[in-house]
PDB file of C-alpha atoms in Angstrom:
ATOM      1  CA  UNK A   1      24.379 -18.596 -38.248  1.00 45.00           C
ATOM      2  CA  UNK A   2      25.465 -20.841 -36.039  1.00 47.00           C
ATOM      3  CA  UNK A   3      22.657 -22.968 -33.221  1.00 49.00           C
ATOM      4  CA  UNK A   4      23.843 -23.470 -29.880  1.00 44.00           C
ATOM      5  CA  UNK A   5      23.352 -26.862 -28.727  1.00 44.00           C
ATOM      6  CA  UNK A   6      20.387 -27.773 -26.369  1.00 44.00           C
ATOM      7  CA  UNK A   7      22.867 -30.092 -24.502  1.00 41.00           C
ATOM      8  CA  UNK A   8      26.138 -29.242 -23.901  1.00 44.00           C
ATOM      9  CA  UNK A   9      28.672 -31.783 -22.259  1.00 41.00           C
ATOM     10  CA  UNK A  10      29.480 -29.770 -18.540  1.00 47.00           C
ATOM     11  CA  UNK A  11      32.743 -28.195 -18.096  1.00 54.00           C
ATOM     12  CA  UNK A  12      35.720 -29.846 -16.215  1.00 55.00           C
ATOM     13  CA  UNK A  13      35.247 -27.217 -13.825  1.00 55.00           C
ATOM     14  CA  UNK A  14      31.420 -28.162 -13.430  1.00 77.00           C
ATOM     15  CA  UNK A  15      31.990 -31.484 -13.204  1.00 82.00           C
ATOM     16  CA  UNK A  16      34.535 -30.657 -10.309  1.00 86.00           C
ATOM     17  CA  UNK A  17      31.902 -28.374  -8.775  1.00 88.00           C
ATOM     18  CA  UNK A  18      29.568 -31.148  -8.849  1.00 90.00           C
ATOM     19  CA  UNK A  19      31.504 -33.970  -7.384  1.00 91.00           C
ATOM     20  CA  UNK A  20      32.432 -31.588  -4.473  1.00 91.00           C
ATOM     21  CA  UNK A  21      28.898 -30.780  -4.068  1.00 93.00           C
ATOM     22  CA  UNK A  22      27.973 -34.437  -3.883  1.00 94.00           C
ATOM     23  CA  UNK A  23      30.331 -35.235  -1.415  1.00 94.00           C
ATOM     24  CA  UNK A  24      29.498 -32.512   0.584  1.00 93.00           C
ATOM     25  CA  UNK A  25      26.188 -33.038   0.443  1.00 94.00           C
ATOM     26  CA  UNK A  26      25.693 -36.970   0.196  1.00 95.00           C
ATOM     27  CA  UNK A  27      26.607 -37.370   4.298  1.00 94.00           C
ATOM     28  CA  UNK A  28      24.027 -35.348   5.393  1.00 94.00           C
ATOM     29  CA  UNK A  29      20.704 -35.649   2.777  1.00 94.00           C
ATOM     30  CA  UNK A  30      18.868 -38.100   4.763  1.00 94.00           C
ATOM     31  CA  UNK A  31      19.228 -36.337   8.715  1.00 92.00           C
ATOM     32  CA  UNK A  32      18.063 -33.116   6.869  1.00 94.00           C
ATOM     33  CA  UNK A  33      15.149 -35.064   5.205  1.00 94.00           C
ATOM     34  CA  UNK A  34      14.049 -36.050   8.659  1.00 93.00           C
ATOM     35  CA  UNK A  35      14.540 -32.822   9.717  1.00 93.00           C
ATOM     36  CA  UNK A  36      12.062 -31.075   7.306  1.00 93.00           C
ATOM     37  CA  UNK A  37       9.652 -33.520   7.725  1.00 92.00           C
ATOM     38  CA  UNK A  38      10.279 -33.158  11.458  1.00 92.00           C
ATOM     39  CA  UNK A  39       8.999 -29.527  11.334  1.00 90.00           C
ATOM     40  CA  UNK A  40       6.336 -29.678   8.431  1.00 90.00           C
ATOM     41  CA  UNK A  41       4.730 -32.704   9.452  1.00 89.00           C
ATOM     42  CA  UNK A  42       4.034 -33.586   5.678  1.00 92.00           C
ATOM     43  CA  UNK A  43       6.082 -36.227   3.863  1.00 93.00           C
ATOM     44  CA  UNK A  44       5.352 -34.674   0.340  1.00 95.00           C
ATOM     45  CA  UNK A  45       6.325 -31.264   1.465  1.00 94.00           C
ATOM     46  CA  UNK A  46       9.405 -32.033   2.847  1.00 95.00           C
ATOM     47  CA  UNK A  47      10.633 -34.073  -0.073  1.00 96.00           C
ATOM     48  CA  UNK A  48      10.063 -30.809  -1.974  1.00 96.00           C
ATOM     49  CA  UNK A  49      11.372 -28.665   0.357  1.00 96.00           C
ATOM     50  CA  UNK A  50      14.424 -31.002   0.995  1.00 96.00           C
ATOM     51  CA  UNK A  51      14.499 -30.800  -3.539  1.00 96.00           C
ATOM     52  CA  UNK A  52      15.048 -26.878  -2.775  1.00 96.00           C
ATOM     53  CA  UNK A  53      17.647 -27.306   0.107  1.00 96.00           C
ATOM     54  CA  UNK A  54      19.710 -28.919  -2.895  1.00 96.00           C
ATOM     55  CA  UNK A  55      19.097 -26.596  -5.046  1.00 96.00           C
ATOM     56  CA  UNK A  56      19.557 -23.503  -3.305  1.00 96.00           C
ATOM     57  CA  UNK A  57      22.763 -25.149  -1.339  1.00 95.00           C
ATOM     58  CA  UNK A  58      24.133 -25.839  -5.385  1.00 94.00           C
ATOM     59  CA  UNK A  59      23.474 -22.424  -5.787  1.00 94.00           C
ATOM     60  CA  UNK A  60      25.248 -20.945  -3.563  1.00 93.00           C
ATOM     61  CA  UNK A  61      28.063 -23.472  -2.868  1.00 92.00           C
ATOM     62  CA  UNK A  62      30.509 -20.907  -3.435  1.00 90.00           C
ATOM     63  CA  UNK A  63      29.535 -19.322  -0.099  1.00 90.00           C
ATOM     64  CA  UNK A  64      30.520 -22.120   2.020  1.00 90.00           C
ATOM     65  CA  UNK A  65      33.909 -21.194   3.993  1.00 89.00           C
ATOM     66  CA  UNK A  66      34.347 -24.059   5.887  1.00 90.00           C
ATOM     67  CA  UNK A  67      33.423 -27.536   4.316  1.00 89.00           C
ATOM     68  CA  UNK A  68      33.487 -28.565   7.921  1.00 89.00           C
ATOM     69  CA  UNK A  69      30.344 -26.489   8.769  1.00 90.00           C
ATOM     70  CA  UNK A  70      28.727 -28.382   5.498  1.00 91.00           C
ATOM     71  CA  UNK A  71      25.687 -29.715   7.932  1.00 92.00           C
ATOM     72  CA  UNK A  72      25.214 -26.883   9.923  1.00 92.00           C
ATOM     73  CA  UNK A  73      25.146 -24.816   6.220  1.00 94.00           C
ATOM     74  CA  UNK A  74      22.482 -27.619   4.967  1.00 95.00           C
ATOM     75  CA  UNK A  75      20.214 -27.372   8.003  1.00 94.00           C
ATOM     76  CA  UNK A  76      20.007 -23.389   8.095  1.00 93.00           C
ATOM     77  CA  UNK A  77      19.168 -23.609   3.985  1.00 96.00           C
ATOM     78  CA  UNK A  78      16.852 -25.916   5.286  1.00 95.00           C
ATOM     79  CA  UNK A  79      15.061 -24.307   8.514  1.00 94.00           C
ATOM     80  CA  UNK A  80      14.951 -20.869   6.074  1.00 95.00           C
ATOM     81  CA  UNK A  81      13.019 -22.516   3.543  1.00 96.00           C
ATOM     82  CA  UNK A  82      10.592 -24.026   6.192  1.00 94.00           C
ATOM     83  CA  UNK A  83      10.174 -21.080   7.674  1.00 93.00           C
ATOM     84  CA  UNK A  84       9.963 -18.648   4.601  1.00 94.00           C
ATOM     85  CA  UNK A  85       7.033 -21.326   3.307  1.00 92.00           C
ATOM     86  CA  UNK A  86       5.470 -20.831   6.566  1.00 89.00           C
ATOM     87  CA  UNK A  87       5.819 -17.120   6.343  1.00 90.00           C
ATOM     88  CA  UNK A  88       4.266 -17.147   2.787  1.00 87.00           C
ATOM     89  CA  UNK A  89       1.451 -20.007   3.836  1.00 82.00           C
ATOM     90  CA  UNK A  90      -0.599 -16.759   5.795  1.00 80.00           C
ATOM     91  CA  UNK A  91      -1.048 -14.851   2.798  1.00 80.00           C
ATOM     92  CA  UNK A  92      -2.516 -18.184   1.055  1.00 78.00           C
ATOM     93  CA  UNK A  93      -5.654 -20.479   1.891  1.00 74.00           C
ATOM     94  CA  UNK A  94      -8.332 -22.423   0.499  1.00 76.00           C
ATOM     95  CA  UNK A  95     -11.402 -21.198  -0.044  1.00 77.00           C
ATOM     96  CA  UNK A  96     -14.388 -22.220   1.482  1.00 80.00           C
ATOM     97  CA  UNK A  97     -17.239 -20.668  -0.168  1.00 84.00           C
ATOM     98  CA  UNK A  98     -20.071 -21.758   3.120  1.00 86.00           C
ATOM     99  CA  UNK A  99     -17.154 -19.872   4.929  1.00 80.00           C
ATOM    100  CA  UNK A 100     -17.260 -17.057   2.557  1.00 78.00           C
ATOM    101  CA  UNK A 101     -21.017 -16.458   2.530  1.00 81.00           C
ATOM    102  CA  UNK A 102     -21.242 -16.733   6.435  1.00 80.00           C
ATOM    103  CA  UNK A 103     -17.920 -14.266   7.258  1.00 79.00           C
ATOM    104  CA  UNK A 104     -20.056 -10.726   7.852  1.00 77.00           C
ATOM    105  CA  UNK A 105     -18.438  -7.846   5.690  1.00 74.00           C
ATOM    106  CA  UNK A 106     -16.939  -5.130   6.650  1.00 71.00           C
ATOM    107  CA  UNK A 107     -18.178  -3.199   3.782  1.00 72.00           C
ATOM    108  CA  UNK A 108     -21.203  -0.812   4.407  1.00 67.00           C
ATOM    109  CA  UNK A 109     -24.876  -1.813   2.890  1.00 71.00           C
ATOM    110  CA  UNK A 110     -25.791  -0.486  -0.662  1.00 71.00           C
ATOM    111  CA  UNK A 111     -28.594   1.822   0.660  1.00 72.00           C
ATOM    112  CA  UNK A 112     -26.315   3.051   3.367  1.00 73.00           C
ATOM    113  CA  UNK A 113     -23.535   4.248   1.031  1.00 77.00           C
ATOM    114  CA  UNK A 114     -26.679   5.769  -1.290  1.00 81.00           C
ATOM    115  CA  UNK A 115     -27.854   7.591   1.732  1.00 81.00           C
ATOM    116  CA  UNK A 116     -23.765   8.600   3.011  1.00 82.00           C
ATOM    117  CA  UNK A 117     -23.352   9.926  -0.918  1.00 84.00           C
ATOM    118  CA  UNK A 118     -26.628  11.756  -0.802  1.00 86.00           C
ATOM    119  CA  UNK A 119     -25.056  13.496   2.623  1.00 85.00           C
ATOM    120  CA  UNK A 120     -21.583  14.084   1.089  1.00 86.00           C
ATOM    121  CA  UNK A 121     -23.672  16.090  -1.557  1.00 89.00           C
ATOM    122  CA  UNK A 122     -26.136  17.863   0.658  1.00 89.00           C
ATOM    123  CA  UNK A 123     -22.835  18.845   2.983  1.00 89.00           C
ATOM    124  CA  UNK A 124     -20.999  20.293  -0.209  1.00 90.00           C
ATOM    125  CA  UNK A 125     -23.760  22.522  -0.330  1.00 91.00           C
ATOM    126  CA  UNK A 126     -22.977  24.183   2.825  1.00 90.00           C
ATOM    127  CA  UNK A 127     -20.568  27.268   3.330  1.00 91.00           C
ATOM    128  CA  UNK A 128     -17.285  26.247   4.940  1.00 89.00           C
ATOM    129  CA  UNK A 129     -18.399  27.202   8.679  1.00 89.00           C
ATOM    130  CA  UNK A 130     -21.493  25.541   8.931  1.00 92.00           C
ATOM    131  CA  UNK A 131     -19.788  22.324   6.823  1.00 90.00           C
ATOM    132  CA  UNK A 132     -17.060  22.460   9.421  1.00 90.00           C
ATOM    133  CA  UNK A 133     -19.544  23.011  12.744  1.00 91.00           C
ATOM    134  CA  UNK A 134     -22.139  20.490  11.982  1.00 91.00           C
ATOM    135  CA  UNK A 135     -19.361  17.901  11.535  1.00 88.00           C
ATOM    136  CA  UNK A 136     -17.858  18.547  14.547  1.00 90.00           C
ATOM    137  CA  UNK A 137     -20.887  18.529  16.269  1.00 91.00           C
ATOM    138  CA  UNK A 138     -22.694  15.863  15.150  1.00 88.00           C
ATOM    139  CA  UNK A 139     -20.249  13.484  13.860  1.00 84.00           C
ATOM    140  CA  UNK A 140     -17.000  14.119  15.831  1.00 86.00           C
ATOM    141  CA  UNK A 141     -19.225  14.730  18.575  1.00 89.00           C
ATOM    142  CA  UNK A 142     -17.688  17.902  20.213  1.00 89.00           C
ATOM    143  CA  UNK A 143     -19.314  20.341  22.228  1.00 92.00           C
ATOM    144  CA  UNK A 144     -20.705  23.830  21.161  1.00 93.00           C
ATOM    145  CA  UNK A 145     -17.379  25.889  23.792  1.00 92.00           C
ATOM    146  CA  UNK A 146     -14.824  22.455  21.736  1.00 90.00           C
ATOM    147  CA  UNK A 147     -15.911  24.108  18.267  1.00 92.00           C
ATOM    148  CA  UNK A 148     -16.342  27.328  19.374  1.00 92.00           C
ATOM    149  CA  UNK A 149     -12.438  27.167  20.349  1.00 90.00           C
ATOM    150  CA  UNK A 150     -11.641  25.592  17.085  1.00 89.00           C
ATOM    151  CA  UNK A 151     -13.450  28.309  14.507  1.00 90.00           C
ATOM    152  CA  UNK A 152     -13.566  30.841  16.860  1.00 90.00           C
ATOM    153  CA  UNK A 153     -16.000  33.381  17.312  1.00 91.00           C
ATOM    154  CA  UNK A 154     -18.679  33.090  20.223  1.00 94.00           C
ATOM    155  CA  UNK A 155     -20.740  29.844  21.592  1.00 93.00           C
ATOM    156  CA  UNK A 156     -24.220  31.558  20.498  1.00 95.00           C
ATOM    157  CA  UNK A 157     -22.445  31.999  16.957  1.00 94.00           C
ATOM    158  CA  UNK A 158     -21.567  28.301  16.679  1.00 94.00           C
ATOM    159  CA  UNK A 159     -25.028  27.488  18.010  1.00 95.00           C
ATOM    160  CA  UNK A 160     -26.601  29.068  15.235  1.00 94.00           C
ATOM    161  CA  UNK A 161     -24.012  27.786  12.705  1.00 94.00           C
ATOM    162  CA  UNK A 162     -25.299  24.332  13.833  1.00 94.00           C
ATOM    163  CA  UNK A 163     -28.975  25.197  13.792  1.00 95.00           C
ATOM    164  CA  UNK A 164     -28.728  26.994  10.030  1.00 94.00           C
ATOM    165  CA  UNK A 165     -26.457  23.932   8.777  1.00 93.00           C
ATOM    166  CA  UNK A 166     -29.330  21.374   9.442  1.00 93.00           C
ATOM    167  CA  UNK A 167     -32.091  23.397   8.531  1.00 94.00           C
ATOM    168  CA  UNK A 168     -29.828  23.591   4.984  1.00 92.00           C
ATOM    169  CA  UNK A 169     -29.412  19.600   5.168  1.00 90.00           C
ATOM    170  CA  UNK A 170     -33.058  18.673   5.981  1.00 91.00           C
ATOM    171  CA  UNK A 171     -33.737  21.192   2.932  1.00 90.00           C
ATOM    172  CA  UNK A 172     -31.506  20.217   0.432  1.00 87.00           C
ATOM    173  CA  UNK A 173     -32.039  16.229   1.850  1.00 86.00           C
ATOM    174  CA  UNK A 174     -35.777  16.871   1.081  1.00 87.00           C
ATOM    175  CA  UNK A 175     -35.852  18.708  -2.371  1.00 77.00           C
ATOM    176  CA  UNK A 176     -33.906  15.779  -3.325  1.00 54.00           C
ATOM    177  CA  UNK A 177     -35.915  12.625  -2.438  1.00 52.00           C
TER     178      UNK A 177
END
């Protein structure tokens, strides 16, 4: 069994790739430096954004059609990888844990989703109608003739569908404490 070599000398072809890169390149390195740092603001970031210009520009050499347009090609790579970092820099942040701790959550208290479960259960309790009337009523908030014209029947009917469905709940929310 034969190793392959960790080295291996580049092709003539590679090498050719590479000069043509360098001199297509070599011109315009330093304006595009000043560029990145122009729109970053951070010397450190654009050397390492300018380091992925190269790379992506040696990358994709083969899609240059003009080598005219060679600048123009270097400073799009280069305004796309700004911008892409930017894009990306949202999602990303450092955390601040005094920022943390004072940020009020969105999420609902302990007791308060104990006392929303304890509801969910008492509700599943209820027939279908009165589930669907004492909902509508008291949390969508529509009026006795609105849920009368949903479920149908008569407004006296879906008065008493409301009345019976919280006598239920305070029952069942009783037994259970």
């Amino acid at each position: 069994m034969t190793e392959t070599p960790v080295h291996t000398l580049p092709k003539k072809a590679d090498s050719d790739q590479h000069a043509r890169f360098c001199a297509l390149v070599e011109p315009h390195i330093e304006a595009v430096g000043r560029f990145v740092h122009a729109l970053t603001r951070n010397r450190e970031e654009a050397r390492d954004i300018v380091g992925d210009v190269l790379l992506r520009a040696f990358e994709k050499l083969d899609t240059l059609k003009h080598e005219q347009a060679s600048a123009s090609w270097l400073f799009s790579i280069a305004r796309n990888i700004v911008y892409e970092r930017k894009r990306r820099t949202k999602f990303w942040g450092i955390f601040d844990e005094t920022k943390a701790i004072e940020r009020p959550s969105d999420a609902a208290l302990p007791d308060v989703s104990a006392d929303v479960a304890l509801l969910h259960e008492a509700l599943a309790k209820l027939s279908a109608a009165q589930r669907e009337a004492i909902t509508l009523f008291e949390i969508a908030g529509l009026s006795l003739e609105e849920i009368r014209q949903i479920q149908g029947g008569t407004v006296s009917g879906v008065k008493s569908r409301v009345t019976r469905s919280r006598e239920q709940l305070k029952k069942c929310l009783t037994n259970d404490e």
